[in-house]
């Protein structure tokens, strides 16, 4: 959930190009502003006064938590508009942190994104601190203690892990803020105002003088550092980057019971707090950051489809509890069960003792599922129900048979295990594949067709059809015999228009 504060003098800063971003951690929200636009808009005297006024507090807080004072000061300056934001003025809140501090908070209007990724206007409570130091110390505590799910989430910014302030600043990119240049923005501010010297961190590998050539245009346009006070105040201000165009997403909510394993390639994909590209509140994580190091199963409760995109996005959680923290991933990070379907006719009788449900879609499929009715409910009618489709789903536990009921107002998918009488002895689905005749095929038969009830008919031996092991054949249907759960394939052989049914052992 991200914030765009629209109040008081901060609103004026935003209108001049200040970019607001939010990052969630330990249940609080941080507002990270674009460094370039902030320090370019801030007058030199304002920044200098801010640094002088809060140097002691920042030094005390950063020392307490063994953090770089230069980085903390740069963050505070950027995110508070050098102390000019309404939130800072009213609540001593220099970092846009939401919640309450010792029960004290201030309410302000905000624009946020709800769990469906939809933007809503609301008001929110932000921490109200009794002093500036309390705000700096709270920020230091957050960086030192991490998030509710990872106490070392910000450990890259700790002095013992970061050899220089540059390393510490860059470690916050993608964590404290998702802007790809966030760390560099902090570094530029530090070098512009010589904050490394202010806090005695000149041992860092790159000082403001060493970086003067690479950021001279920035310093000139800002004309704010003490060393650059003689620079022309009429230098041109760099253009503020325009906000990216956000994608529209259509969401489909499910029952939240679809349990799907991660794919073998899951590590190649990031995890997000929203559908990628749908909000400025976007934050991404690696799986290792979330403590995931193997192909675990995840629960899915929502599917999202972006405009002009064929890729599905899924909202997942790692625990069955529906209140567990949720994340978004693209489809390739998940391994859905392969499902084949086909038309069917006839009727089935549901089991009165079943504890299962009828679903709008097959459970574990890419469309996700919602329970429609309890099987017991329709079984109480003591009648057969017409079906129009059948499906075979390949899972790690074997083949799962499904039927789609289409009988009046009763519609949905039911598992074969919740059925006591079936539409036919063989459940047939469509599937195209090329296979080879196996070495064991000589001991099995080919059947010329399956009739409406699924019964296999006249049979032939391999040599009767002038076939041999290794011959390539085309598969166009798969059949599951209900009584013994054996799989059968309908094949076309070379130089013949006749199709034959063979058992799974016939093919390789």
PDB file of C-alpha atoms in Angstrom, residues 3 114-115 136 171 173 176 214-216 240 276 325 335 433-434 452 490:
ATOM      1  CA  UNK A   3       0.847   6.927  -0.249  1.00  0.00           C
ATOM      2  CA  UNK A 114      -6.509  -1.746  -1.583  1.00  0.00           C
ATOM      3  CA  UNK A 115      -5.907  -5.522  -1.664  1.00  0.00           C
ATOM      4  CA  UNK A 136      15.245   9.770  13.589  1.00  0.00           C
ATOM      5  CA  UNK A 171      21.521  -1.452  -0.112  1.00  0.00           C
ATOM      6  CA  UNK A 173      17.366   0.353  -3.279  1.00  0.00           C
ATOM      7  CA  UNK A 176      13.332   0.903   1.466  1.00  0.00           C
ATOM      8  CA  UNK A 214      30.249  12.937 -12.650  1.00  0.00           C
ATOM      9  CA  UNK A 215      27.642  15.062 -10.911  1.00  0.00           C
ATOM     10  CA  UNK A 216      28.786  18.553 -11.826  1.00  0.00           C
ATOM     11  CA  UNK A 240      11.752  15.771 -13.737  1.00  0.00           C
ATOM     12  CA  UNK A 276       3.817  -5.429 -11.814  1.00  0.00           C
ATOM     13  CA  UNK A 325       0.686 -11.852   3.949  1.00  0.00           C
ATOM     14  CA  UNK A 335       3.451 -24.997 -12.048  1.00  0.00           C
ATOM     15  CA  UNK A 433       1.050 -35.550 -29.050  1.00  0.00           C
ATOM     16  CA  UNK A 434       3.519 -37.650 -31.028  1.00  0.00           C
ATOM     17  CA  UNK A 452     -20.656 -43.771 -26.970  1.00  0.00           C
ATOM     18  CA  UNK A 490      -6.176 -42.940 -29.538  1.00  0.00           C
TER      19      UNK A 490
END
